[in-house]
mmCIF file of C-alpha atoms in Angstrom:
data_model
loop_
_atom_site.group_PDB
_atom_site.id
_atom_site.type_symbol
_atom_site.label_atom_id
_atom_site.label_comp_id
_atom_site.label_asym_id
_atom_site.label_seq_id
_atom_site.Cartn_x
_atom_site.Cartn_y
_atom_site.Cartn_z
ATOM 1 C CA MET A 1 5.096 -22.396 15.195
ATOM 2 C CA HIS A 2 8.052 -20.981 17.086
ATOM 3 C CA PRO A 3 8.441 -20.564 20.822
ATOM 4 C CA ALA A 4 8.142 -16.960 21.979
ATOM 5 C CA SER A 5 8.537 -15.045 25.188
ATOM 6 C CA ASP A 6 5.799 -14.931 27.799
ATOM 7 C CA HIS A 7 5.439 -11.216 26.980
ATOM 8 C CA PRO A 8 5.543 -10.860 23.197
ATOM 9 C CA ILE A 9 4.193 -7.904 21.268
ATOM 10 C CA LEU A 10 0.781 -9.030 19.995
ATOM 11 C CA ILE A 11 0.027 -8.038 16.403
ATOM 12 C CA ALA A 12 -3.553 -8.207 15.119
ATOM 13 C CA GLY A 13 -3.317 -8.931 11.403
ATOM 14 C CA GLY A 14 -1.010 -11.014 9.237
ATOM 15 C CA GLY A 15 -0.962 -8.820 6.144
ATOM 16 C CA ILE A 16 1.974 -6.775 4.903
ATOM 17 C CA GLY A 17 1.937 -4.374 7.865
ATOM 18 C CA GLY A 18 1.586 -7.094 10.477
ATOM 19 C CA LEU A 19 4.330 -9.322 9.063
ATOM 20 C CA ALA A 20 6.691 -6.384 8.566
ATOM 21 C CA THR A 21 6.137 -5.319 12.171
ATOM 22 C CA ALA A 22 6.926 -8.807 13.444
ATOM 23 C CA LEU A 23 10.121 -8.884 11.376
ATOM 24 C CA ALA A 24 11.129 -5.393 12.496
ATOM 25 C CA LEU A 25 10.657 -6.337 16.148
ATOM 26 C CA ALA A 26 12.705 -9.496 15.617
ATOM 27 C CA ARG A 27 15.422 -7.357 14.052
ATOM 28 C CA HIS A 28 15.657 -5.645 17.463
ATOM 29 C CA GLY A 29 15.583 -8.977 19.300
ATOM 30 C CA LEU A 30 11.960 -8.547 20.433
ATOM 31 C CA PRO A 31 9.442 -11.439 20.308
ATOM 32 C CA SER A 32 5.983 -11.104 18.795
ATOM 33 C CA LYS A 33 2.832 -13.115 18.159
ATOM 34 C CA VAL A 34 0.860 -12.493 14.963
ATOM 35 C CA LEU A 35 -2.893 -13.043 15.399
ATOM 36 C CA GLU A 36 -4.485 -13.534 11.969
ATOM 37 C CA ARG A 37 -8.262 -13.832 11.780
ATOM 38 C CA ARG A 38 -8.206 -15.922 8.579
ATOM 39 C CA ALA A 39 -7.517 -19.660 8.481
ATOM 40 C CA ALA A 40 -4.335 -19.132 6.456
ATOM 41 C CA LEU A 41 -1.920 -16.321 5.773
ATOM 42 C CA ALA A 42 -2.553 -15.552 2.123
ATOM 43 C CA GLU A 43 -2.626 -12.286 0.235
ATOM 44 C CA GLU A 44 -5.021 -11.245 -2.493
ATOM 45 C CA GLY A 45 -4.440 -8.338 -4.794
ATOM 46 C CA ALA A 46 -2.557 -7.438 -7.912
ATOM 47 C CA GLY A 47 0.357 -5.052 -8.324
ATOM 48 C CA ILE A 48 2.178 -2.820 -5.852
ATOM 49 C CA GLN A 49 4.668 -0.054 -6.537
ATOM 50 C CA ILE A 50 7.452 0.229 -3.955
ATOM 51 C CA GLY A 51 9.539 3.385 -4.006
ATOM 52 C CA PRO A 52 13.111 3.694 -2.696
ATOM 53 C CA HIS A 53 11.858 4.402 0.837
ATOM 54 C CA GLY A 54 9.969 1.112 0.866
ATOM 55 C CA MET A 55 12.864 -0.839 -0.628
ATOM 56 C CA ARG A 56 15.154 0.548 2.089
ATOM 57 C CA VAL A 57 12.807 -0.899 4.706
ATOM 58 C CA LEU A 58 12.711 -4.285 2.965
ATOM 59 C CA SER A 59 16.503 -4.283 2.739
ATOM 60 C CA TRP A 60 16.764 -3.552 6.464
ATOM 61 C CA LEU A 61 14.319 -6.392 7.154
ATOM 62 C CA GLY A 62 16.391 -8.722 4.965
ATOM 63 C CA ALA A 63 13.418 -9.412 2.675
ATOM 64 C CA ASP A 64 14.568 -7.554 -0.428
ATOM 65 C CA GLY A 65 16.656 -10.344 -1.974
ATOM 66 C CA ARG A 66 13.824 -12.736 -2.742
ATOM 67 C CA LEU A 67 11.515 -9.886 -3.675
ATOM 68 C CA ARG A 68 13.865 -8.287 -6.195
ATOM 69 C CA ALA A 69 14.216 -11.666 -7.916
ATOM 70 C CA SER A 70 10.502 -11.481 -8.774
ATOM 71 C CA ALA A 71 10.202 -7.690 -9.151
ATOM 72 C CA ALA A 72 10.563 -5.312 -12.067
ATOM 73 C CA GLU A 73 12.533 -2.063 -11.948
ATOM 74 C CA PRO A 74 10.806 0.249 -14.430
ATOM 75 C CA ASP A 75 12.850 2.770 -16.411
ATOM 76 C CA ASN A 76 10.302 5.599 -16.496
ATOM 77 C CA LEU A 77 6.908 6.791 -15.357
ATOM 78 C CA ARG A 78 5.150 7.831 -18.559
ATOM 79 C CA VAL A 79 2.154 10.145 -18.174
ATOM 80 C CA MET A 80 -0.303 9.659 -21.032
ATOM 81 C CA ASN A 81 -3.438 11.342 -22.334
ATOM 82 C CA ALA A 82 -6.034 8.566 -22.195
ATOM 83 C CA ARG A 83 -8.179 10.011 -24.986
ATOM 84 C CA THR A 84 -5.449 10.814 -27.506
ATOM 85 C CA GLY A 85 -2.864 8.221 -26.489
ATOM 86 C CA ARG A 86 -0.152 10.903 -26.577
ATOM 87 C CA GLU A 87 2.618 11.128 -24.005
ATOM 88 C CA LEU A 88 2.528 14.207 -21.757
ATOM 89 C CA SER A 89 5.724 13.578 -19.786
ATOM 90 C CA ALA A 90 8.299 10.873 -19.026
ATOM 91 C CA LEU A 91 9.600 10.936 -15.455
ATOM 92 C CA PRO A 92 12.831 9.036 -14.744
ATOM 93 C CA LEU A 93 12.857 5.930 -12.530
ATOM 94 C CA GLY A 94 15.347 3.081 -13.045
ATOM 95 C CA SER A 95 18.998 3.978 -12.539
ATOM 96 C CA TRP A 96 18.174 7.685 -12.105
ATOM 97 C CA ILE A 97 15.999 7.270 -9.006
ATOM 98 C CA ALA A 98 18.349 4.625 -7.590
ATOM 99 C CA ARG A 99 21.215 7.139 -7.780
ATOM 100 C CA GLN A 100 19.053 9.929 -6.417
ATOM 101 C CA HIS A 101 17.777 8.034 -3.378
ATOM 102 C CA GLY A 102 20.166 5.133 -2.912
ATOM 103 C CA ALA A 103 17.585 2.397 -3.530
ATOM 104 C CA PRO A 104 15.543 1.187 -6.524
ATOM 105 C CA TYR A 105 11.933 1.800 -7.497
ATOM 106 C CA CYS A 106 10.304 -1.621 -7.885
ATOM 107 C CA THR A 107 6.952 -2.903 -9.092
ATOM 108 C CA VAL A 108 5.854 -6.260 -7.700
ATOM 109 C CA HIS A 109 2.894 -8.548 -7.371
ATOM 110 C CA ARG A 110 1.307 -8.135 -3.942
ATOM 111 C CA GLN A 111 1.446 -11.894 -3.381
ATOM 112 C CA ASP A 112 5.215 -11.856 -3.978
ATOM 113 C CA LEU A 113 5.740 -9.137 -1.369
ATOM 114 C CA HIS A 114 3.635 -10.994 1.180
ATOM 115 C CA ALA A 115 5.447 -14.273 0.427
ATOM 116 C CA ALA A 116 8.870 -12.642 0.843
ATOM 117 C CA LEU A 117 7.868 -11.295 4.272
ATOM 118 C CA LEU A 118 6.211 -14.558 5.316
ATOM 119 C CA GLU A 119 9.297 -16.586 4.412
ATOM 120 C CA HIS A 120 11.402 -14.596 6.878
ATOM 121 C CA VAL A 121 8.679 -14.504 9.526
ATOM 122 C CA SER A 122 8.309 -18.291 9.385
ATOM 123 C CA ALA A 123 12.066 -18.728 9.834
ATOM 124 C CA SER A 124 12.335 -16.500 12.903
ATOM 125 C CA PRO A 125 12.399 -18.112 16.367
ATOM 126 C CA LEU A 126 11.156 -14.812 17.804
ATOM 127 C CA ILE A 127 7.853 -14.840 15.886
ATOM 128 C CA ASP A 128 4.814 -17.000 16.577
ATOM 129 C CA ILE A 129 1.773 -17.097 14.280
ATOM 130 C CA GLU A 130 -1.800 -17.963 15.251
ATOM 131 C CA THR A 131 -4.466 -18.319 12.545
ATOM 132 C CA ASN A 132 -8.224 -18.315 13.100
ATOM 133 C CA ALA A 133 -7.349 -15.712 15.706
ATOM 134 C CA GLU A 134 -9.590 -12.649 15.450
ATOM 135 C CA VAL A 135 -9.106 -10.226 18.330
ATOM 136 C CA VAL A 136 -12.488 -9.193 19.738
ATOM 137 C CA ASP A 137 -11.489 -7.762 23.113
ATOM 138 C CA ALA A 138 -8.428 -6.483 24.924
ATOM 139 C CA GLU A 139 -7.723 -5.122 28.364
ATOM 140 C CA THR A 140 -4.634 -3.221 29.420
ATOM 141 C CA TYR A 141 -2.808 -3.790 32.677
ATOM 142 C CA ALA A 142 0.308 -2.291 34.219
ATOM 143 C CA SER A 143 2.233 -5.267 32.841
ATOM 144 C CA GLY A 144 0.754 -5.259 29.334
ATOM 145 C CA VAL A 145 -2.344 -6.355 27.421
ATOM 146 C CA ALA A 146 -4.668 -9.355 27.638
ATOM 147 C CA THR A 147 -6.650 -10.212 24.507
ATOM 148 C CA ARG A 148 -9.650 -12.422 23.890
ATOM 149 C CA LEU A 149 -10.248 -14.015 20.491
ATOM 150 C CA ALA A 150 -13.477 -14.831 18.661
ATOM 151 C CA ASN A 151 -12.722 -18.561 19.083
ATOM 152 C CA GLY A 152 -12.568 -18.178 22.872
ATOM 153 C CA SER A 153 -8.794 -18.303 23.181
ATOM 154 C CA ALA A 154 -6.852 -15.667 25.096
ATOM 155 C CA PHE A 155 -3.325 -14.300 24.801
ATOM 156 C CA SER A 156 -1.344 -11.850 26.875
ATOM 157 C CA GLY A 157 1.532 -9.675 25.755
ATOM 158 C CA ALA A 158 3.484 -6.516 26.371
ATOM 159 C CA ALA A 159 1.449 -4.546 23.775
ATOM 160 C CA LEU A 160 -1.174 -4.911 21.057
ATOM 161 C CA ILE A 161 -0.557 -3.486 17.592
ATOM 162 C CA GLY A 162 -3.710 -3.245 15.469
ATOM 163 C CA ALA A 163 -2.538 -3.971 11.927
ATOM 164 C CA ASP A 164 -5.879 -5.430 10.890
ATOM 165 C CA GLY A 165 -6.634 -3.252 7.893
ATOM 166 C CA LEU A 166 -9.225 -0.724 6.769
ATOM 167 C CA TRP A 167 -12.074 -2.360 8.686
ATOM 168 C CA SER A 168 -9.943 -2.807 11.809
ATOM 169 C CA SER A 169 -11.802 -4.279 14.765
ATOM 170 C CA VAL A 170 -9.092 -2.941 17.094
ATOM 171 C CA ARG A 171 -9.700 0.589 15.796
ATOM 172 C CA ALA A 172 -13.475 0.244 15.994
ATOM 173 C CA LYS A 173 -13.398 -0.945 19.597
ATOM 174 C CA TYR A 174 -10.726 1.276 21.122
ATOM 175 C CA PHE A 175 -10.214 4.336 18.935
ATOM 176 C CA ASP A 176 -12.910 5.259 16.437
ATOM 177 C CA ALA A 177 -16.226 3.532 15.872
ATOM 178 C CA GLN A 178 -17.058 5.669 12.811
ATOM 179 C CA PRO A 179 -16.888 3.509 9.661
ATOM 180 C CA PRO A 180 -14.687 4.454 6.692
ATOM 181 C CA ARG A 181 -16.154 6.940 4.190
ATOM 182 C CA PHE A 182 -16.803 5.718 0.665
ATOM 183 C CA SER A 183 -14.870 7.876 -1.811
ATOM 184 C CA GLY A 184 -17.288 7.450 -4.716
ATOM 185 C CA LYS A 185 -14.611 5.626 -6.703
ATOM 186 C CA CYS A 186 -13.682 2.012 -7.322
ATOM 187 C CA ALA A 187 -10.471 0.404 -8.471
ATOM 188 C CA TYR A 188 -10.636 -2.382 -11.033
ATOM 189 C CA ARG A 189 -7.455 -4.473 -10.931
ATOM 190 C CA SER A 190 -6.059 -7.242 -13.070
ATOM 191 C CA VAL A 191 -2.791 -8.879 -14.051
ATOM 192 C CA ALA A 192 -2.273 -9.893 -17.675
ATOM 193 C CA PRO A 193 0.478 -12.142 -19.075
ATOM 194 C CA ARG A 194 3.076 -10.303 -21.134
ATOM 195 C CA ASP A 195 2.179 -12.272 -24.258
ATOM 196 C CA ALA A 196 -1.370 -10.903 -24.113
ATOM 197 C CA ILE A 197 -0.137 -7.288 -24.099
ATOM 198 C CA PRO A 198 0.252 -5.588 -27.515
ATOM 199 C CA ASP A 199 3.910 -5.396 -28.575
ATOM 200 C CA ASN A 200 4.018 -1.603 -28.474
ATOM 201 C CA LEU A 201 2.812 -1.562 -24.823
ATOM 202 C CA ARG A 202 5.221 -4.102 -23.328
ATOM 203 C CA GLY A 203 8.011 -1.692 -22.382
ATOM 204 C CA ASN A 204 9.693 -1.601 -18.973
ATOM 205 C CA ASP A 205 7.772 1.474 -17.820
ATOM 206 C CA VAL A 206 5.008 2.523 -15.481
ATOM 207 C CA ARG A 207 2.274 4.334 -17.381
ATOM 208 C CA ILE A 208 -0.528 6.466 -16.041
ATOM 209 C CA TRP A 209 -3.320 7.388 -18.449
ATOM 210 C CA LEU A 210 -5.291 10.508 -17.499
ATOM 211 C CA ALA A 211 -8.944 11.063 -18.402
ATOM 212 C CA SER A 212 -11.904 13.084 -17.182
ATOM 213 C CA GLY A 213 -13.299 11.243 -14.158
ATOM 214 C CA ALA A 214 -10.978 8.258 -14.587
ATOM 215 C CA HIS A 215 -7.362 7.171 -14.788
ATOM 216 C CA ILE A 216 -5.560 3.914 -15.559
ATOM 217 C CA VAL A 217 -2.160 2.719 -14.359
ATOM 218 C CA ASP A 218 -0.165 -0.172 -15.809
ATOM 219 C CA TYR A 219 3.281 -1.526 -14.990
ATOM 220 C CA PRO A 220 5.368 -4.713 -15.193
ATOM 221 C CA VAL A 221 5.447 -7.268 -12.371
ATOM 222 C CA ARG A 222 7.129 -10.654 -11.928
ATOM 223 C CA GLY A 223 10.207 -9.544 -13.799
ATOM 224 C CA GLY A 224 8.130 -8.336 -16.729
ATOM 225 C CA ALA A 225 6.391 -11.670 -17.304
ATOM 226 C CA GLU A 226 3.073 -10.072 -16.343
ATOM 227 C CA ARG A 227 1.597 -6.574 -16.352
ATOM 228 C CA ALA A 228 -0.532 -5.125 -13.566
ATOM 229 C CA LEU A 229 -3.503 -3.019 -14.646
ATOM 230 C CA VAL A 230 -5.447 -0.661 -12.368
ATOM 231 C CA ALA A 231 -8.432 1.333 -13.628
ATOM 232 C CA ILE A 232 -9.983 3.923 -11.308
ATOM 233 C CA PHE A 233 -13.544 5.013 -12.128
ATOM 234 C CA SER A 234 -16.288 6.916 -10.356
ATOM 235 C CA ASP A 235 -18.695 4.295 -9.090
ATOM 236 C CA ASN A 236 -21.598 4.343 -6.621
ATOM 237 C CA ALA A 237 -21.549 0.603 -5.938
ATOM 238 C CA GLN A 238 -19.740 0.111 -2.658
ATOM 239 C CA SER A 239 -18.673 -3.051 -0.882
ATOM 240 C CA GLU A 240 -16.863 -3.717 2.380
ATOM 241 C CA ALA A 241 -15.195 -6.765 0.827
ATOM 242 C CA TRP A 242 -11.454 -6.526 0.148
ATOM 243 C CA SER A 243 -12.261 -7.372 -3.459
ATOM 244 C CA THR A 244 -15.162 -8.669 -5.508
ATOM 245 C CA ASP A 245 -15.427 -10.181 -8.966
ATOM 246 C CA ALA A 246 -15.987 -7.690 -11.764
ATOM 247 C CA ARG A 247 -17.268 -8.295 -15.261
ATOM 248 C CA VAL A 248 -14.895 -7.703 -18.133
ATOM 249 C CA THR A 249 -17.591 -5.612 -19.793
ATOM 250 C CA ASP A 250 -17.652 -3.246 -16.785
ATOM 251 C CA VAL A 251 -14.138 -2.127 -17.660
ATOM 252 C CA ARG A 252 -14.322 -2.303 -21.441
ATOM 253 C CA SER A 253 -17.561 -0.327 -21.691
ATOM 254 C CA ARG A 254 -16.079 2.494 -19.589
ATOM 255 C CA ALA A 255 -13.045 2.583 -21.892
ATOM 256 C CA SER A 256 -15.007 3.121 -25.100
ATOM 257 C CA ALA A 257 -13.909 6.776 -25.465
ATOM 258 C CA PHE A 258 -10.215 6.059 -24.808
ATOM 259 C CA ALA A 259 -7.446 5.928 -27.419
ATOM 260 C CA GLN A 260 -7.088 2.602 -29.205
ATOM 261 C CA PRO A 261 -3.760 1.637 -27.557
ATOM 262 C CA LEU A 262 -5.338 2.006 -24.111
ATOM 263 C CA LYS A 263 -8.403 0.036 -25.160
ATOM 264 C CA ASP A 264 -6.116 -2.692 -26.510
ATOM 265 C CA LEU A 265 -4.272 -2.742 -23.191
ATOM 266 C CA LEU A 266 -7.458 -3.102 -21.150
ATOM 267 C CA HIS A 267 -8.772 -5.773 -23.529
ATOM 268 C CA ALA A 268 -5.663 -7.860 -22.778
ATOM 269 C CA ALA A 269 -7.029 -8.713 -19.320
ATOM 270 C CA ASN A 270 -9.821 -11.267 -18.987
ATOM 271 C CA LEU A 271 -10.189 -11.440 -15.201
ATOM 272 C CA TRP A 272 -10.861 -8.308 -13.145
ATOM 273 C CA ARG A 273 -11.386 -7.712 -9.438
ATOM 274 C CA LYS A 274 -13.047 -4.636 -7.993
ATOM 275 C CA TRP A 275 -12.171 -2.696 -4.837
ATOM 276 C CA SER A 276 -14.377 0.031 -3.397
ATOM 277 C CA LEU A 277 -12.127 2.885 -2.281
ATOM 278 C CA TYR A 278 -12.641 4.334 1.192
ATOM 279 C CA GLU A 279 -11.145 7.195 3.158
ATOM 280 C CA ARG A 280 -10.482 7.447 6.875
ATOM 281 C CA SER A 281 -8.779 10.173 8.898
ATOM 282 C CA VAL A 282 -5.957 9.395 11.280
ATOM 283 C CA PRO A 283 -7.575 8.991 14.717
ATOM 284 C CA SER A 284 -6.497 11.185 17.575
ATOM 285 C CA PRO A 285 -4.911 9.536 19.385
ATOM 286 C CA LEU A 286 -3.801 6.425 17.515
ATOM 287 C CA VAL A 287 -2.194 5.105 20.705
ATOM 288 C CA LYS A 288 -3.911 4.254 23.984
ATOM 289 C CA GLY A 289 -1.583 2.922 26.643
ATOM 290 C CA ALA A 290 -0.121 -0.301 25.295
ATOM 291 C CA ILE A 291 -2.452 -0.461 22.253
ATOM 292 C CA ALA A 292 -1.589 1.205 18.924
ATOM 293 C CA LEU A 293 -2.756 1.204 15.305
ATOM 294 C CA LEU A 294 -0.587 0.669 12.232
ATOM 295 C CA GLY A 295 -0.955 0.699 8.448
ATOM 296 C CA ASP A 296 -4.458 0.888 6.963
ATOM 297 C CA ALA A 297 -5.997 0.494 10.418
ATOM 298 C CA ALA A 298 -4.427 3.850 11.320
ATOM 299 C CA HIS A 299 -4.237 5.755 8.036
ATOM 300 C CA PRO A 300 -5.670 4.171 4.882
ATOM 301 C CA VAL A 301 -4.291 5.886 1.790
ATOM 302 C CA LEU A 302 -6.154 6.234 -1.501
ATOM 303 C CA PRO A 303 -4.113 4.472 -4.219
ATOM 304 C CA PHE A 304 -3.254 7.620 -6.193
ATOM 305 C CA LEU A 305 0.318 7.877 -4.924
ATOM 306 C CA ALA A 306 0.992 4.118 -4.562
ATOM 307 C CA GLN A 307 1.816 4.460 -0.855
ATOM 308 C CA GLY A 308 -0.518 2.229 1.179
ATOM 309 C CA ALA A 309 1.815 -0.739 1.591
ATOM 310 C CA VAL A 310 4.943 1.407 1.932
ATOM 311 C CA MET A 311 3.428 3.470 4.752
ATOM 312 C CA ALA A 312 2.801 0.228 6.647
ATOM 313 C CA LEU A 313 6.443 -0.775 6.080
ATOM 314 C CA GLU A 314 7.582 2.582 7.438
ATOM 315 C CA ASP A 315 5.270 2.230 10.450
ATOM 316 C CA ALA A 316 6.797 -1.168 11.213
ATOM 317 C CA CYS A 317 10.297 0.317 11.339
ATOM 318 C CA VAL A 318 9.321 3.234 13.536
ATOM 319 C CA VAL A 319 7.198 1.334 16.067
ATOM 320 C CA SER A 320 9.813 -1.393 16.478
ATOM 321 C CA ALA A 321 12.605 1.154 16.994
ATOM 322 C CA ALA A 322 10.512 3.012 19.565
ATOM 323 C CA ILE A 323 9.752 -0.156 21.530
ATOM 324 C CA ALA A 324 13.380 -1.284 21.360
ATOM 325 C CA MET A 325 14.466 2.056 22.834
ATOM 326 C CA THR A 326 12.356 1.637 26.000
ATOM 327 C CA PRO A 327 11.052 -1.956 26.139
ATOM 328 C CA GLY A 328 10.239 -1.502 29.811
ATOM 329 C CA ASP A 329 7.938 1.458 29.100
ATOM 330 C CA ILE A 330 5.707 0.475 26.193
ATOM 331 C CA PRO A 331 3.189 3.353 26.530
ATOM 332 C CA SER A 332 5.971 5.941 26.219
ATOM 333 C CA ALA A 333 7.438 4.051 23.255
ATOM 334 C CA LEU A 334 4.092 4.015 21.456
ATOM 335 C CA MET A 335 3.588 7.720 22.099
ATOM 336 C CA ARG A 336 6.944 8.379 20.398
ATOM 337 C CA TYR A 337 5.803 6.220 17.480
ATOM 338 C CA GLU A 338 2.649 8.310 17.100
ATOM 339 C CA SER A 339 4.623 11.554 17.352
ATOM 340 C CA ASP A 340 7.041 10.372 14.647
ATOM 341 C CA ARG A 341 4.375 9.185 12.225
ATOM 342 C CA ARG A 342 1.322 11.446 12.472
ATOM 343 C CA ALA A 343 2.432 14.393 10.326
ATOM 344 C CA ARG A 344 3.976 12.215 7.628
ATOM 345 C CA VAL A 345 1.040 9.865 7.130
ATOM 346 C CA ILE A 346 -1.408 12.784 7.054
ATOM 347 C CA ARG A 347 0.774 14.463 4.418
ATOM 348 C CA VAL A 348 0.784 11.263 2.355
ATOM 349 C CA GLN A 349 -3.002 10.911 2.670
ATOM 350 C CA ASP A 350 -3.457 14.514 1.514
ATOM 351 C CA ALA A 351 -1.008 14.148 -1.379
ATOM 352 C CA SER A 352 -2.727 10.948 -2.530
ATOM 353 C CA ARG A 353 -6.142 12.574 -2.476
ATOM 354 C CA ARG A 354 -4.809 15.590 -4.381
ATOM 355 C CA ASN A 355 -3.201 13.355 -7.001
ATOM 356 C CA GLY A 356 -6.539 11.668 -7.600
ATOM 357 C CA GLN A 357 -8.142 15.050 -8.261
ATOM 358 C CA ILE A 358 -5.323 16.106 -10.609
ATOM 359 C CA TYR A 359 -5.390 12.829 -12.535
ATOM 360 C CA GLN A 360 -9.126 13.030 -13.242
ATOM 361 C CA MET A 361 -9.473 16.731 -14.145
ATOM 362 C CA SER A 362 -11.610 17.756 -17.100
ATOM 363 C CA GLY A 363 -12.008 20.723 -19.421
ATOM 364 C CA PHE A 364 -9.848 23.811 -18.893
ATOM 365 C CA MET A 365 -8.212 22.411 -15.761
ATOM 366 C CA ALA A 366 -7.118 19.253 -17.595
ATOM 367 C CA ALA A 367 -5.701 21.337 -20.459
ATOM 368 C CA ALA A 368 -3.736 23.479 -17.996
ATOM 369 C CA ARG A 369 -2.432 20.361 -16.243
ATOM 370 C CA ASN A 370 -1.309 18.852 -19.528
ATOM 371 C CA SER A 371 0.493 22.062 -20.500
ATOM 372 C CA VAL A 372 2.411 22.055 -17.219
ATOM 373 C CA LEU A 373 3.375 18.393 -17.633
ATOM 374 C CA ARG A 374 4.683 19.040 -21.141
ATOM 375 C CA ALA A 375 6.592 22.192 -20.149
ATOM 376 C CA LEU A 376 8.301 21.305 -16.868
ATOM 377 C CA PRO A 377 11.579 19.338 -16.891
ATOM 378 C CA ALA A 378 11.042 15.788 -15.682
ATOM 379 C CA GLU A 379 13.707 16.059 -12.969
ATOM 380 C CA ARG A 380 11.981 19.138 -11.561
ATOM 381 C CA LEU A 381 8.680 17.272 -11.364
ATOM 382 C CA MET A 382 10.409 14.365 -9.608
ATOM 383 C CA ALA A 383 12.084 16.722 -7.114
ATOM 384 C CA GLY A 384 8.614 17.431 -5.766
ATOM 385 C CA TYR A 385 8.634 13.908 -4.338
ATOM 386 C CA ASP A 386 12.026 13.987 -2.627
ATOM 387 C CA TRP A 387 10.232 14.362 0.722
ATOM 388 C CA LEU A 388 8.445 11.078 0.034
ATOM 389 C CA TYR A 389 11.126 8.862 -1.502
ATOM 390 C CA GLY A 390 13.958 10.208 0.663
ATOM 391 C CA TRP A 391 12.598 8.807 3.962
ATOM 392 C CA LYS A 392 15.019 6.499 5.795
ATOM 393 C CA PRO A 393 14.372 4.003 8.608
ATOM 394 C CA PRO A 394 15.422 5.090 12.109
ATOM 395 C CA GLN A 395 18.797 3.698 13.109
#
């Protein structure tokens, strides 16, 4: 624990968004208190892709050094036909995207990203952490916010940032009681050791395999020592749990019609976890006085553009800069944060949803998509994402 001001910014949630927000506030000299409902700050999950815009945030936070030591920097994004195993396009990453946007494109294990943030949070005298601290009530005053926790404790602060994820209790209580909408799809995730991956599939690339009603993504993590696998299938079984155990046969049976290299890749993993995928619109407003939402609590993103974690990193930069500009007028600062973020996060949500539809096309539409991928120059396809990867933190 570290001593903090009598009026810190309270942050509900100690995941990637919550920790990044605490670090960003500290970067501006502002104290915060992270209120994590779990007994320990630990992160589940598998792989995460972090584009140049996300790596710029991590560099500004000072957390990129440790992370890059455990990351991979893929050379290409290879788009594959899942049924034939043939390559449709190879989009440049590696040195090309680093030159284009001034920062690398990295693939990491989610636990490594969380650990890199937590290391810096734990070392900051401006950040306090409380575990077993689920926020169940909050009341705003002229001087800030008073919160009550499920364990009976109470904390006061200058503001409350709800960074408590898809099933945010802060959102449900103060902004939008409607639950998330199940998308009809589930993500099966695993991480396989490099030695278990067939030799011809071990390259330093991200691959996305397109099929009717499904797609699979694989990429290196932990410096290439492991490979993250994500398989997205239509699935009616929904769960509110962050992840649940999945049977190996659930994945392998769905892959029976895929090309042999893809089946070999999926057979390399022996432990799978399953995430039900949900959608949720950005609430209007996402700020009420001195209370605001951030990350998945504000704008969950389907994982078809690999942007969920990076949007939370961006949010952290913007909200901290807004508060630092007018620390004596938190409601105005949070309104600026909402104004800065709303259009972008909605655009990212829409682009992610559209990608999912494109990836899983069938019949004539899939054939037309494949023809376009084969015909268009890779750099032209990548230019369509300059708006995404070119984002820079406010100065």
